[in-house]
mmCIF file of C-alpha atoms and ligand atoms in Angstrom:
data_model
loop_
_atom_site.group_PDB
_atom_site.id
_atom_site.type_symbol
_atom_site.label_atom_id
_atom_site.label_comp_id
_atom_site.label_asym_id
_atom_site.label_seq_id
_atom_site.Cartn_x
_atom_site.Cartn_y
_atom_site.Cartn_z
ATOM 1 C CA MET A 151 -71.346 -68.539 77.315
ATOM 2 C CA SER A 152 -70.796 -68.694 73.588
ATOM 3 C CA ILE A 153 -73.708 -68.164 71.223
ATOM 4 C CA LEU A 154 -74.064 -68.430 67.453
ATOM 5 C CA ILE A 155 -76.193 -65.732 65.810
ATOM 6 C CA THR A 156 -77.118 -66.686 62.243
ATOM 7 C CA GLY A 157 -77.916 -63.621 60.133
ATOM 8 C CA GLY A 158 -76.101 -61.583 62.785
ATOM 9 C CA ALA A 159 -74.925 -58.944 60.310
ATOM 10 C CA GLY A 160 -78.522 -58.125 59.291
ATOM 11 C CA TYR A 161 -80.963 -55.594 60.706
ATOM 12 C CA LEU A 162 -82.341 -57.519 63.676
ATOM 13 C CA GLY A 163 -79.289 -59.767 64.115
ATOM 14 C CA SER A 164 -76.851 -56.853 64.478
ATOM 15 C CA HIS A 165 -78.951 -55.276 67.248
ATOM 16 C CA CYS A 166 -79.208 -58.689 68.898
ATOM 17 C CA CYS A 167 -75.402 -58.986 68.881
ATOM 18 C CA VAL A 168 -75.204 -55.737 70.880
ATOM 19 C CA SER A 169 -77.667 -56.934 73.529
ATOM 20 C CA PHE A 170 -75.983 -60.320 73.954
ATOM 21 C CA ILE A 171 -72.453 -58.861 74.052
ATOM 22 C CA GLU A 172 -73.563 -56.267 76.626
ATOM 23 C CA ARG A 173 -74.999 -59.132 78.682
ATOM 24 C CA GLY A 174 -71.591 -60.867 78.667
ATOM 25 C CA TYR A 175 -72.016 -63.492 75.944
ATOM 26 C CA ASP A 176 -69.311 -64.427 73.445
ATOM 27 C CA VAL A 177 -71.055 -63.811 70.158
ATOM 28 C CA VAL A 178 -70.237 -65.607 66.905
ATOM 29 C CA VAL A 179 -71.940 -64.273 63.769
ATOM 30 C CA PHE A 180 -72.665 -66.705 60.927
ATOM 31 C CA ASP A 181 -73.870 -64.877 57.809
ATOM 32 C CA ASN A 182 -73.413 -65.146 54.046
ATOM 33 C CA LEU A 183 -73.736 -61.317 53.716
ATOM 34 C CA ARG A 184 -76.388 -61.732 51.026
ATOM 35 C CA ASN A 185 -78.431 -58.898 52.520
ATOM 36 C CA SER A 186 -75.959 -57.205 54.860
ATOM 37 C CA ASN A 187 -72.672 -55.357 55.086
ATOM 38 C CA PRO A 188 -69.686 -56.231 57.298
ATOM 39 C CA GLU A 189 -69.621 -52.557 58.300
ATOM 40 C CA ALA A 190 -72.440 -53.500 60.719
ATOM 41 C CA LEU A 191 -69.958 -55.702 62.608
ATOM 42 C CA ARG A 192 -67.535 -52.773 63.007
ATOM 43 C CA ARG A 193 -70.432 -50.687 64.312
ATOM 44 C CA ILE A 194 -71.231 -53.387 66.887
ATOM 45 C CA GLU A 195 -67.633 -53.092 68.050
ATOM 46 C CA ALA A 196 -67.921 -49.288 68.196
ATOM 47 C CA ILE A 197 -70.967 -49.604 70.494
ATOM 48 C CA THR A 198 -69.854 -52.487 72.723
ATOM 49 C CA GLY A 199 -66.055 -52.315 72.533
ATOM 50 C CA LYS A 200 -66.091 -55.931 71.369
ATOM 51 C CA MET A 201 -66.010 -57.250 67.810
ATOM 52 C CA PRO A 202 -68.199 -60.336 67.391
ATOM 53 C CA LYS A 203 -66.344 -63.281 65.874
ATOM 54 C CA PHE A 204 -67.384 -63.571 62.251
ATOM 55 C CA GLU A 205 -67.769 -66.729 60.190
ATOM 56 C CA GLN A 206 -68.920 -66.109 56.637
ATOM 57 C CA GLY A 207 -71.063 -69.007 55.481
ATOM 58 C CA ASP A 208 -74.454 -70.202 54.354
ATOM 59 C CA VAL A 209 -76.915 -71.919 56.674
ATOM 60 C CA ARG A 210 -77.597 -74.475 53.934
ATOM 61 C CA ASP A 211 -74.010 -75.714 54.449
ATOM 62 C CA GLN A 212 -74.365 -78.252 57.268
ATOM 63 C CA ALA A 213 -70.673 -79.177 57.365
ATOM 64 C CA ALA A 214 -69.625 -75.531 57.748
ATOM 65 C CA LEU A 215 -72.132 -75.072 60.581
ATOM 66 C CA GLU A 216 -70.879 -78.152 62.413
ATOM 67 C CA THR A 217 -67.299 -76.883 62.162
ATOM 68 C CA VAL A 218 -68.262 -73.436 63.467
ATOM 69 C CA LEU A 219 -70.432 -74.746 66.328
ATOM 70 C CA LYS A 220 -67.565 -76.989 67.467
ATOM 71 C CA ARG A 221 -64.783 -74.444 66.917
ATOM 72 C CA HIS A 222 -66.493 -71.898 69.161
ATOM 73 C CA ASP A 223 -68.072 -74.409 71.551
ATOM 74 C CA CYS A 224 -71.484 -72.742 71.131
ATOM 75 C CA ASP A 225 -74.111 -73.385 73.821
ATOM 76 C CA GLY A 226 -76.987 -72.228 71.655
ATOM 77 C CA VAL A 227 -78.151 -70.516 68.486
ATOM 78 C CA ILE A 228 -80.304 -67.493 67.682
ATOM 79 C CA HIS A 229 -81.495 -68.122 64.128
ATOM 80 C CA PHE A 230 -82.257 -64.972 62.090
ATOM 81 C CA ALA A 231 -80.734 -65.956 58.728
ATOM 82 C CA GLY A 232 -83.258 -66.178 55.926
ATOM 83 C CA LEU A 233 -85.207 -64.283 53.298
ATOM 84 C CA LYS A 234 -88.046 -62.004 54.402
ATOM 85 C CA ALA A 235 -89.759 -60.144 51.525
ATOM 86 C CA VAL A 236 -93.396 -61.208 51.171
ATOM 87 C CA GLY A 237 -93.781 -60.041 47.532
ATOM 88 C CA GLU A 238 -90.531 -61.653 46.397
ATOM 89 C CA SER A 239 -91.588 -64.926 48.052
ATOM 90 C CA SER A 240 -94.550 -65.161 45.639
ATOM 91 C CA GLN A 241 -92.317 -64.495 42.622
ATOM 92 C CA ASP A 242 -89.508 -66.837 43.681
ATOM 93 C CA PRO A 243 -90.919 -69.349 46.170
ATOM 94 C CA LEU A 244 -88.156 -71.928 45.620
ATOM 95 C CA SER A 245 -85.524 -69.534 46.994
ATOM 96 C CA TYR A 246 -87.686 -69.013 50.078
ATOM 97 C CA TYR A 247 -88.183 -72.740 50.722
ATOM 98 C CA ASP A 248 -84.465 -73.272 50.056
ATOM 99 C CA ASN A 249 -83.076 -70.568 52.390
ATOM 100 C CA ASN A 250 -85.740 -70.646 55.084
ATOM 101 C CA VAL A 251 -86.868 -74.280 55.270
ATOM 102 C CA ILE A 252 -83.875 -76.232 53.963
ATOM 103 C CA GLY A 253 -81.495 -73.747 55.629
ATOM 104 C CA THR A 254 -83.150 -74.324 59.015
ATOM 105 C CA HIS A 255 -83.237 -78.093 58.472
ATOM 106 C CA ARG A 256 -79.468 -78.063 57.848
ATOM 107 C CA LEU A 257 -78.900 -75.905 60.914
ATOM 108 C CA LEU A 258 -80.936 -78.268 63.118
ATOM 109 C CA SER A 259 -79.079 -81.255 61.653
ATOM 110 C CA ALA A 260 -75.748 -79.605 62.422
ATOM 111 C CA MET A 261 -76.892 -78.764 65.964
ATOM 112 C CA SER A 262 -78.043 -82.372 66.501
ATOM 113 C CA ALA A 263 -74.755 -83.715 65.185
ATOM 114 C CA VAL A 264 -72.656 -81.664 67.617
ATOM 115 C CA GLY A 265 -75.081 -81.852 70.576
ATOM 116 C CA THR A 266 -76.158 -78.176 70.734
ATOM 117 C CA HIS A 267 -79.862 -78.158 71.599
ATOM 118 C CA ARG A 268 -80.816 -74.573 72.463
ATOM 119 C CA LEU A 269 -82.455 -72.497 69.767
ATOM 120 C CA ILE A 270 -84.380 -69.261 69.399
ATOM 121 C CA PHE A 271 -86.153 -68.963 66.035
ATOM 122 C CA SER A 272 -87.277 -65.764 64.242
ATOM 123 C CA SER A 273 -90.860 -66.396 63.250
ATOM 124 C CA SER A 274 -93.388 -63.796 62.207
ATOM 125 C CA ALA A 275 -96.948 -62.701 62.916
ATOM 126 C CA THR A 276 -97.615 -63.511 59.246
ATOM 127 C CA VAL A 277 -98.066 -67.164 60.364
ATOM 128 C CA TYR A 278 -101.514 -66.152 61.698
ATOM 129 C CA GLY A 279 -102.805 -65.003 58.293
ATOM 130 C CA GLU A 280 -106.079 -63.043 58.152
ATOM 131 C CA PRO A 281 -107.013 -62.295 61.804
ATOM 132 C CA LYS A 282 -110.254 -63.920 62.978
ATOM 133 C CA SER A 283 -110.093 -61.978 66.251
ATOM 134 C CA LEU A 284 -107.923 -59.208 67.731
ATOM 135 C CA PRO A 285 -105.611 -58.914 69.529
ATOM 136 C CA LEU A 286 -103.790 -61.946 68.121
ATOM 137 C CA THR A 287 -103.067 -64.516 70.814
ATOM 138 C CA GLU A 288 -100.600 -67.357 70.354
ATOM 139 C CA GLU A 289 -103.617 -69.720 70.212
ATOM 140 C CA HIS A 290 -105.036 -68.014 67.111
ATOM 141 C CA SER A 291 -105.199 -70.401 64.137
ATOM 142 C CA LEU A 292 -102.126 -70.500 61.884
ATOM 143 C CA ASN A 293 -103.009 -69.930 58.260
ATOM 144 C CA PRO A 294 -100.357 -67.898 56.402
ATOM 145 C CA VAL A 295 -101.433 -66.428 53.083
ATOM 146 C CA ASN A 296 -98.107 -66.164 51.237
ATOM 147 C CA PRO A 297 -95.054 -68.391 50.595
ATOM 148 C CA TYR A 298 -92.879 -66.436 53.073
ATOM 149 C CA GLY A 299 -95.379 -67.049 55.885
ATOM 150 C CA ARG A 300 -95.708 -70.694 54.895
ATOM 151 C CA THR A 301 -91.927 -71.193 55.161
ATOM 152 C CA LYS A 302 -92.086 -69.795 58.713
ATOM 153 C CA LEU A 303 -94.970 -72.114 59.635
ATOM 154 C CA ILE A 304 -93.208 -75.176 58.185
ATOM 155 C CA VAL A 305 -90.132 -74.355 60.294
ATOM 156 C CA GLU A 306 -92.296 -73.838 63.393
ATOM 157 C CA ASP A 307 -93.909 -77.263 62.835
ATOM 158 C CA MET A 308 -90.499 -78.846 62.259
ATOM 159 C CA LEU A 309 -89.281 -77.360 65.553
ATOM 160 C CA ARG A 310 -92.322 -78.597 67.489
ATOM 161 C CA ASP A 311 -91.843 -82.098 66.044
ATOM 162 C CA LEU A 312 -88.144 -82.074 66.832
ATOM 163 C CA ALA A 313 -88.669 -80.900 70.418
ATOM 164 C CA ALA A 314 -91.335 -83.576 70.944
ATOM 165 C CA SER A 315 -88.987 -86.263 69.608
ATOM 166 C CA ASN A 316 -86.080 -85.483 71.912
ATOM 167 C CA PRO A 317 -86.380 -83.983 75.422
ATOM 168 C CA ALA A 318 -82.839 -82.584 75.196
ATOM 169 C CA TRP A 319 -84.043 -79.763 72.907
ATOM 170 C CA ARG A 320 -84.964 -76.322 74.298
ATOM 171 C CA VAL A 321 -86.677 -74.203 71.628
ATOM 172 C CA GLY A 322 -88.212 -70.728 71.646
ATOM 173 C CA VAL A 323 -90.300 -69.549 68.685
ATOM 174 C CA LEU A 324 -90.699 -65.762 68.625
ATOM 175 C CA ARG A 325 -93.421 -64.279 66.422
ATOM 176 C CA TYR A 326 -92.432 -60.726 65.579
ATOM 177 C CA PHE A 327 -94.967 -58.061 64.750
ATOM 178 C CA ASN A 328 -93.469 -55.020 62.898
ATOM 179 C CA PRO A 329 -89.900 -54.298 64.039
ATOM 180 C CA VAL A 330 -88.789 -50.697 63.363
ATOM 181 C CA GLY A 331 -86.338 -48.166 64.796
ATOM 182 C CA ALA A 332 -82.603 -48.246 65.292
ATOM 183 C CA HIS A 333 -79.942 -48.285 67.992
ATOM 184 C CA SER A 334 -80.008 -44.965 69.873
ATOM 185 C CA SER A 335 -76.352 -44.300 68.921
ATOM 186 C CA GLY A 336 -77.343 -43.966 65.258
ATOM 187 C CA LEU A 337 -74.617 -46.509 64.419
ATOM 188 C CA LEU A 338 -76.913 -49.454 63.620
ATOM 189 C CA GLY A 339 -80.184 -49.479 61.728
ATOM 190 C CA GLU A 340 -82.183 -50.924 58.876
ATOM 191 C CA ASP A 341 -80.402 -50.671 55.524
ATOM 192 C CA PRO A 342 -82.669 -52.100 52.816
ATOM 193 C CA GLN A 343 -81.183 -52.705 49.375
ATOM 194 C CA GLY A 344 -83.127 -51.005 46.532
ATOM 195 C CA VAL A 345 -86.643 -49.670 47.037
ATOM 196 C CA PRO A 346 -87.795 -50.415 50.614
ATOM 197 C CA ASN A 347 -90.783 -52.776 50.861
ATOM 198 C CA ASN A 348 -91.690 -51.698 54.371
ATOM 199 C CA LEU A 349 -93.324 -48.549 55.639
ATOM 200 C CA MET A 350 -90.803 -47.190 58.148
ATOM 201 C CA PRO A 351 -87.653 -47.389 55.963
ATOM 202 C CA PHE A 352 -89.640 -45.845 53.098
ATOM 203 C CA ILE A 353 -90.772 -42.919 55.282
ATOM 204 C CA ALA A 354 -87.173 -42.510 56.474
ATOM 205 C CA GLN A 355 -85.854 -42.334 52.906
ATOM 206 C CA VAL A 356 -88.470 -39.697 52.034
ATOM 207 C CA ALA A 357 -87.447 -37.700 55.115
ATOM 208 C CA VAL A 358 -83.788 -37.784 54.134
ATOM 209 C CA GLY A 359 -84.518 -36.799 50.519
ATOM 210 C CA ARG A 360 -83.726 -40.148 48.835
ATOM 211 C CA ARG A 361 -87.345 -40.527 47.679
ATOM 212 C CA LYS A 362 -89.911 -37.900 46.705
ATOM 213 C CA GLN A 363 -93.047 -39.147 48.416
ATOM 214 C CA LEU A 364 -94.641 -42.094 50.142
ATOM 215 C CA SER A 365 -97.437 -44.097 48.540
ATOM 216 C CA VAL A 366 -99.985 -45.012 51.210
ATOM 217 C CA PHE A 367 -101.436 -48.366 50.181
ATOM 218 C CA GLY A 368 -105.192 -48.036 50.656
ATOM 219 C CA GLY A 369 -107.335 -45.358 52.291
ATOM 220 C CA ASP A 370 -110.546 -47.380 52.466
ATOM 221 C CA TYR A 371 -109.814 -50.043 55.092
ATOM 222 C CA PRO A 372 -112.371 -50.435 57.904
ATOM 223 C CA THR A 373 -109.989 -48.752 60.379
ATOM 224 C CA ARG A 374 -110.216 -45.431 62.266
ATOM 225 C CA ASP A 375 -108.724 -43.396 59.372
ATOM 226 C CA GLY A 376 -109.020 -45.870 56.481
ATOM 227 C CA THR A 377 -105.323 -46.843 56.409
ATOM 228 C CA GLY A 378 -103.770 -50.136 57.537
ATOM 229 C CA VAL A 379 -103.041 -50.678 61.242
ATOM 230 C CA ARG A 380 -99.980 -52.571 62.538
ATOM 231 C CA ASP A 381 -98.188 -53.247 65.815
ATOM 232 C CA TYR A 382 -94.787 -51.530 65.460
ATOM 233 C CA ILE A 383 -92.121 -52.578 67.958
ATOM 234 C CA HIS A 384 -88.745 -50.930 68.599
ATOM 235 C CA VAL A 385 -85.891 -53.193 67.464
ATOM 236 C CA VAL A 386 -84.045 -52.804 70.785
ATOM 237 C CA ASP A 387 -87.130 -53.958 72.722
ATOM 238 C CA LEU A 388 -87.443 -56.854 70.282
ATOM 239 C CA VAL A 389 -83.869 -58.076 70.793
ATOM 240 C CA GLU A 390 -84.192 -57.689 74.561
ATOM 241 C CA GLY A 391 -87.119 -60.107 74.210
ATOM 242 C CA HIS A 392 -84.608 -62.537 72.663
ATOM 243 C CA LEU A 393 -82.346 -62.287 75.695
ATOM 244 C CA ARG A 394 -85.273 -63.092 78.005
ATOM 245 C CA ALA A 395 -86.390 -65.934 75.756
ATOM 246 C CA TYR A 396 -82.891 -67.400 75.506
ATOM 247 C CA GLU A 397 -82.386 -67.280 79.260
ATOM 248 C CA LYS A 398 -85.835 -68.821 79.771
ATOM 249 C CA LEU A 399 -84.718 -71.911 77.817
ATOM 250 C CA SER A 400 -82.615 -73.139 80.764
ATOM 251 C CA ALA A 401 -85.678 -72.997 83.043
ATOM 252 C CA LEU A 402 -87.808 -75.206 80.778
ATOM 253 C CA GLY A 403 -88.633 -78.771 81.744
ATOM 254 C CA SER A 404 -88.073 -81.634 79.321
ATOM 255 C CA SER A 405 -91.815 -82.179 78.769
ATOM 256 C CA GLU A 406 -92.500 -78.550 77.848
ATOM 257 C CA ASN A 407 -89.377 -77.853 75.887
ATOM 258 C CA CYS A 408 -90.762 -75.662 73.090
ATOM 259 C CA PHE A 409 -92.663 -72.391 73.419
ATOM 260 C CA SER A 410 -94.104 -69.786 71.022
ATOM 261 C CA VAL A 411 -94.484 -66.157 72.074
ATOM 262 C CA ASN A 412 -95.594 -62.955 70.332
ATOM 263 C CA LEU A 413 -93.180 -60.024 70.405
ATOM 264 C CA GLY A 414 -95.232 -56.868 69.903
ATOM 265 C CA THR A 415 -96.424 -53.898 71.941
ATOM 266 C CA GLY A 416 -100.163 -54.620 71.787
ATOM 267 C CA ASN A 417 -100.780 -51.156 70.254
ATOM 268 C CA GLY A 418 -101.927 -50.678 66.677
ATOM 269 C CA TYR A 419 -101.010 -47.558 64.681
ATOM 270 C CA SER A 420 -102.330 -46.570 61.268
ATOM 271 C CA VAL A 421 -100.129 -45.523 58.344
ATOM 272 C CA LEU A 422 -101.279 -41.899 58.747
ATOM 273 C CA GLU A 423 -100.461 -42.002 62.469
ATOM 274 C CA MET A 424 -96.986 -43.288 61.604
ATOM 275 C CA ILE A 425 -96.473 -40.451 59.129
ATOM 276 C CA ARG A 426 -97.533 -37.841 61.707
ATOM 277 C CA ALA A 427 -95.315 -39.354 64.391
ATOM 278 C CA PHE A 428 -92.321 -39.322 62.061
ATOM 279 C CA GLU A 429 -93.028 -35.715 61.056
ATOM 280 C CA ARG A 430 -92.967 -34.803 64.755
ATOM 281 C CA GLY A 431 -89.698 -36.682 65.338
ATOM 282 C CA ALA A 432 -87.901 -35.364 62.252
ATOM 283 C CA ASN A 433 -89.559 -31.947 62.327
ATOM 284 C CA GLN A 434 -90.257 -31.957 58.615
ATOM 285 C CA PRO A 435 -93.183 -32.854 56.379
ATOM 286 C CA ILE A 436 -93.477 -36.302 54.749
ATOM 287 C CA PRO A 437 -95.242 -35.863 51.404
ATOM 288 C CA PHE A 438 -97.612 -38.760 50.640
ATOM 289 C CA GLU A 439 -100.340 -39.858 48.283
ATOM 290 C CA ILE A 440 -103.071 -42.402 48.994
ATOM 291 C CA VAL A 441 -103.057 -45.076 46.264
ATOM 292 C CA ALA A 442 -104.695 -48.490 45.746
ATOM 293 C CA ARG A 443 -104.402 -51.212 48.381
ATOM 294 C CA ARG A 444 -101.352 -53.494 48.167
ATOM 295 C CA GLU A 445 -102.309 -57.055 47.265
ATOM 296 C CA GLY A 446 -102.255 -59.460 50.198
ATOM 297 C CA ASP A 447 -102.385 -56.770 52.933
ATOM 298 C CA VAL A 448 -104.749 -57.271 55.864
ATOM 299 C CA SER A 449 -106.466 -54.209 57.314
ATOM 300 C CA GLU A 450 -105.383 -54.496 60.915
ATOM 301 C CA PHE A 451 -103.353 -56.624 63.276
ATOM 302 C CA TYR A 452 -101.730 -56.287 66.653
ATOM 303 C CA ALA A 453 -100.450 -58.614 69.324
ATOM 304 C CA ASP A 454 -101.892 -59.932 72.518
ATOM 305 C CA THR A 455 -98.885 -59.443 74.815
ATOM 306 C CA GLN A 456 -100.091 -61.289 77.918
ATOM 307 C CA LYS A 457 -98.026 -64.430 77.320
ATOM 308 C CA ALA A 458 -94.820 -62.427 76.755
ATOM 309 C CA THR A 459 -95.468 -60.449 79.937
ATOM 310 C CA GLU A 460 -96.272 -63.467 82.098
ATOM 311 C CA PHE A 461 -94.084 -66.192 80.618
ATOM 312 C CA LEU A 462 -90.998 -64.174 79.614
ATOM 313 C CA ALA A 463 -91.430 -61.326 82.119
ATOM 314 C CA TRP A 464 -90.807 -59.028 79.172
ATOM 315 C CA SER A 465 -92.701 -56.150 77.635
ATOM 316 C CA ALA A 466 -91.765 -53.412 75.195
ATOM 317 C CA GLU A 467 -90.658 -50.153 76.841
ATOM 318 C CA ARG A 468 -90.067 -47.817 73.917
ATOM 319 C CA ASP A 469 -92.926 -45.842 72.392
ATOM 320 C CA LEU A 470 -93.743 -44.615 68.905
ATOM 321 C CA ASP A 471 -91.807 -41.367 69.391
ATOM 322 C CA ASP A 472 -88.670 -43.385 70.310
ATOM 323 C CA MET A 473 -89.136 -45.547 67.206
ATOM 324 C CA CYS A 474 -89.379 -42.471 64.965
ATOM 325 C CA SER A 475 -86.606 -40.397 66.557
ATOM 326 C CA ASP A 476 -84.158 -43.331 66.571
ATOM 327 C CA THR A 477 -84.944 -44.115 62.921
ATOM 328 C CA TRP A 478 -84.459 -40.450 62.025
ATOM 329 C CA ASN A 479 -81.152 -40.286 63.930
ATOM 330 C CA TRP A 480 -79.936 -43.391 62.005
ATOM 331 C CA VAL A 481 -80.900 -42.189 58.497
ATOM 332 C CA ARG A 482 -79.666 -38.660 59.130
ATOM 333 C CA LYS A 483 -76.242 -39.992 60.130
ATOM 334 C CA ASN A 484 -76.204 -42.687 57.414
ATOM 335 C CA PRO A 485 -78.234 -41.318 54.482
ATOM 336 C CA GLY A 486 -76.762 -43.946 52.120
ATOM 337 C CA GLY A 487 -76.883 -46.767 54.679
ATOM 338 C CA TYR A 488 -73.695 -48.724 55.472
ATOM 339 C CA LYS A 489 -72.511 -48.662 51.877
ATOM 340 C CA SER A 490 -71.073 -45.167 51.914
ATOM 341 C CA ALA A 491 -69.144 -45.950 55.111
ATOM 342 C CA SER A 492 -67.656 -49.142 53.696
ATOM 343 C CA ASP A 493 -66.763 -47.827 50.188
HETATM 344 P P1 LIG B 594 -82.035 -59.081 57.204
HETATM 345 O O1 LIG B 594 -82.163 -59.450 55.762
HETATM 346 O O2 LIG B 594 -81.571 -57.729 57.550
HETATM 347 O O3 LIG B 594 -81.098 -60.142 57.948
HETATM 348 C C1 LIG B 594 -81.026 -61.494 57.544
HETATM 349 C C2 LIG B 594 -79.542 -61.842 57.512
HETATM 350 O O4 LIG B 594 -79.426 -63.221 57.136
HETATM 351 C C3 LIG B 594 -78.758 -61.024 56.472
HETATM 352 O O5 LIG B 594 -77.579 -60.535 57.079
HETATM 353 C C4 LIG B 594 -78.454 -62.029 55.347
HETATM 354 O O6 LIG B 594 -77.222 -61.732 54.730
HETATM 355 C C5 LIG B 594 -78.421 -63.332 56.118
HETATM 356 N N1 LIG B 594 -78.794 -64.514 55.319
HETATM 357 C C6 LIG B 594 -79.858 -64.665 54.484
HETATM 358 N N2 LIG B 594 -79.859 -65.895 53.970
HETATM 359 C C7 LIG B 594 -78.784 -66.547 54.500
HETATM 360 C C8 LIG B 594 -78.271 -67.850 54.338
HETATM 361 N N3 LIG B 594 -78.835 -68.747 53.533
HETATM 362 N N4 LIG B 594 -77.154 -68.201 55.035
HETATM 363 C C9 LIG B 594 -76.530 -67.303 55.870
HETATM 364 N N5 LIG B 594 -76.984 -66.027 56.032
HETATM 365 C C10 LIG B 594 -78.101 -65.671 55.357
HETATM 366 O O7 LIG B 594 -83.468 -59.387 57.867
HETATM 367 P P2 LIG B 594 -84.002 -59.004 59.313
HETATM 368 O O8 LIG B 594 -85.036 -57.952 59.169
HETATM 369 O O9 LIG B 594 -82.884 -58.794 60.241
HETATM 370 O O10 LIG B 594 -84.785 -60.350 59.676
HETATM 371 C C11 LIG B 594 -84.154 -61.391 60.405
HETATM 372 C C12 LIG B 594 -85.135 -62.537 60.588
HETATM 373 O O11 LIG B 594 -86.310 -62.072 61.236
HETATM 374 C C13 LIG B 594 -85.587 -63.201 59.293
HETATM 375 O O12 LIG B 594 -85.662 -64.599 59.513
HETATM 376 C C14 LIG B 594 -86.962 -62.629 59.074
HETATM 377 O O13 LIG B 594 -87.797 -63.510 58.355
HETATM 378 C C15 LIG B 594 -87.456 -62.464 60.509
HETATM 379 N N6 LIG B 594 -88.485 -61.426 60.619
HETATM 380 C C16 LIG B 594 -88.182 -60.137 60.268
HETATM 381 C C17 LIG B 594 -89.166 -59.154 60.341
HETATM 382 C C18 LIG B 594 -88.867 -57.735 59.931
HETATM 383 O O14 LIG B 594 -89.802 -56.959 59.714
HETATM 384 N N7 LIG B 594 -87.610 -57.315 59.819
HETATM 385 C C19 LIG B 594 -90.459 -59.490 60.782
HETATM 386 C C20 LIG B 594 -90.730 -60.813 61.145
HETATM 387 C C21 LIG B 594 -89.728 -61.783 61.067
HETATM 388 N N1 LIG B 595 -97.417 -49.364 53.605
HETATM 389 C C1 LIG B 595 -97.690 -48.237 52.841
HETATM 390 N N2 LIG B 595 -96.715 -47.794 51.978
HETATM 391 C C2 LIG B 595 -95.496 -48.394 51.845
HETATM 392 C C3 LIG B 595 -95.240 -49.545 52.641
HETATM 393 C C4 LIG B 595 -96.220 -50.008 53.505
HETATM 394 O O1 LIG B 595 -98.763 -47.667 52.937
HETATM 395 O O2 LIG B 595 -94.674 -47.947 51.024
HETATM 396 C C5 LIG B 595 -98.437 -49.837 54.563
HETATM 397 C C6 LIG B 595 -98.893 -51.270 54.359
HETATM 398 O O3 LIG B 595 -99.976 -51.319 53.426
HETATM 399 C C7 LIG B 595 -99.301 -51.686 55.775
HETATM 400 C C8 LIG B 595 -98.323 -50.909 56.673
HETATM 401 O O4 LIG B 595 -97.851 -49.819 55.853
HETATM 402 O O5 LIG B 595 -100.608 -51.224 56.076
HETATM 403 C C9 LIG B 595 -97.117 -51.731 57.126
HETATM 404 O O6 LIG B 595 -96.511 -52.330 55.986
HETATM 405 P P1 LIG B 595 -95.101 -53.065 56.068
HETATM 406 O O7 LIG B 595 -94.780 -53.554 54.672
HETATM 407 O O8 LIG B 595 -94.116 -52.186 56.734
HETATM 408 O O9 LIG B 595 -95.386 -54.281 57.036
HETATM 409 P P2 LIG B 595 -96.371 -55.557 56.902
HETATM 410 O O10 LIG B 595 -97.225 -55.386 55.701
HETATM 411 O O11 LIG B 595 -95.431 -56.701 56.796
HETATM 412 O O12 LIG B 595 -97.154 -55.574 58.162
#
């Protein structure tokens, strides 16, 4: 049971390595380390007692992927590698199409060439675009509003076409809502480079004294307290959803060989609710100021979780307090992220 995890040194990929190793898989990480630190791999070993095999490489390099898939006799692939910052994708769309679309095309070509046909793909709730109805079901229309989301939708369409063309493929598309939190050991967590784009890592850096205060983007949304509402999901729940999805692939028939499922909790929390929850978990105040809305933000979205519950027999178990206390435990133990440990 050997599995290739692209982007396995990153935030979600490193937690996924832990879950798959603990389940008995032989994990091979394929990552170019563009947005990650090899220290994460040592931390995976500290948690599981097993170092994942590591192959440094770029998913746009089809020949390298073919060599690695054959060398380790991989049965399947969990594909996290890619770029993920919405704002940056508008400033530099070519890099996003290159890494996310061309990178996935090369990966699929390599998998076809060596006869590996099982894939789980990291998609995003951003493929839905502006919600027409809530909660968001998998049948909601797909209309992403930024280049990042469009790269995810193009890959989803490519996967559906590929699965339809060849019944040997088994493909799971997972649409993540807002992954947050950290491994309960405090050894693995999110380690953004530069100023964090996302809410939870920003709050965490304020709590640990790396930043003075949080800017809350918009206080005039039509929500219960005027701030944006999102469906935050604990990273460990999210990667356990990957285990279920991967194991579900073997049970699929050849005519229904590609599925798409939301991974969320179904609960929406506002920015102010997140701040209060973190203050409770860290037992210290988070200074903030309400500023203008961030361009491109929608007011509210959260997942319909029925398909995940029924089809994958999976649902999130960890609550908002777990998400905040695990994030706090991680930043408190690693105030400078992995960098200080690896210097
Ligand atoms: P991350 O940046 O921490 O991890 C991505 C990993 O991929 C990094 O280790 C990076 O070095 C590697 N990588 C990037 N481009 C590569 C390339 N061309 N070749 C090889 N390796 C490459 O990001 P993450 O938060 O762990 O996200 C993982 C995946 O999940 C991404 O595809 C992202 O779009 C998707 N996703 C993330 C979120 C989120 O909020 N974190 C939400 C929805 C979807
Ligand atoms: N947000 C905020 N300040 C920040 C970062 C985010 O107020 O510094 C808000 C943002 O407007 C949104 C919510 O927090 O309402 C979640 O944003 P994030 O970037 O984490 O996720 P996404 O926008 O991708 O859902």
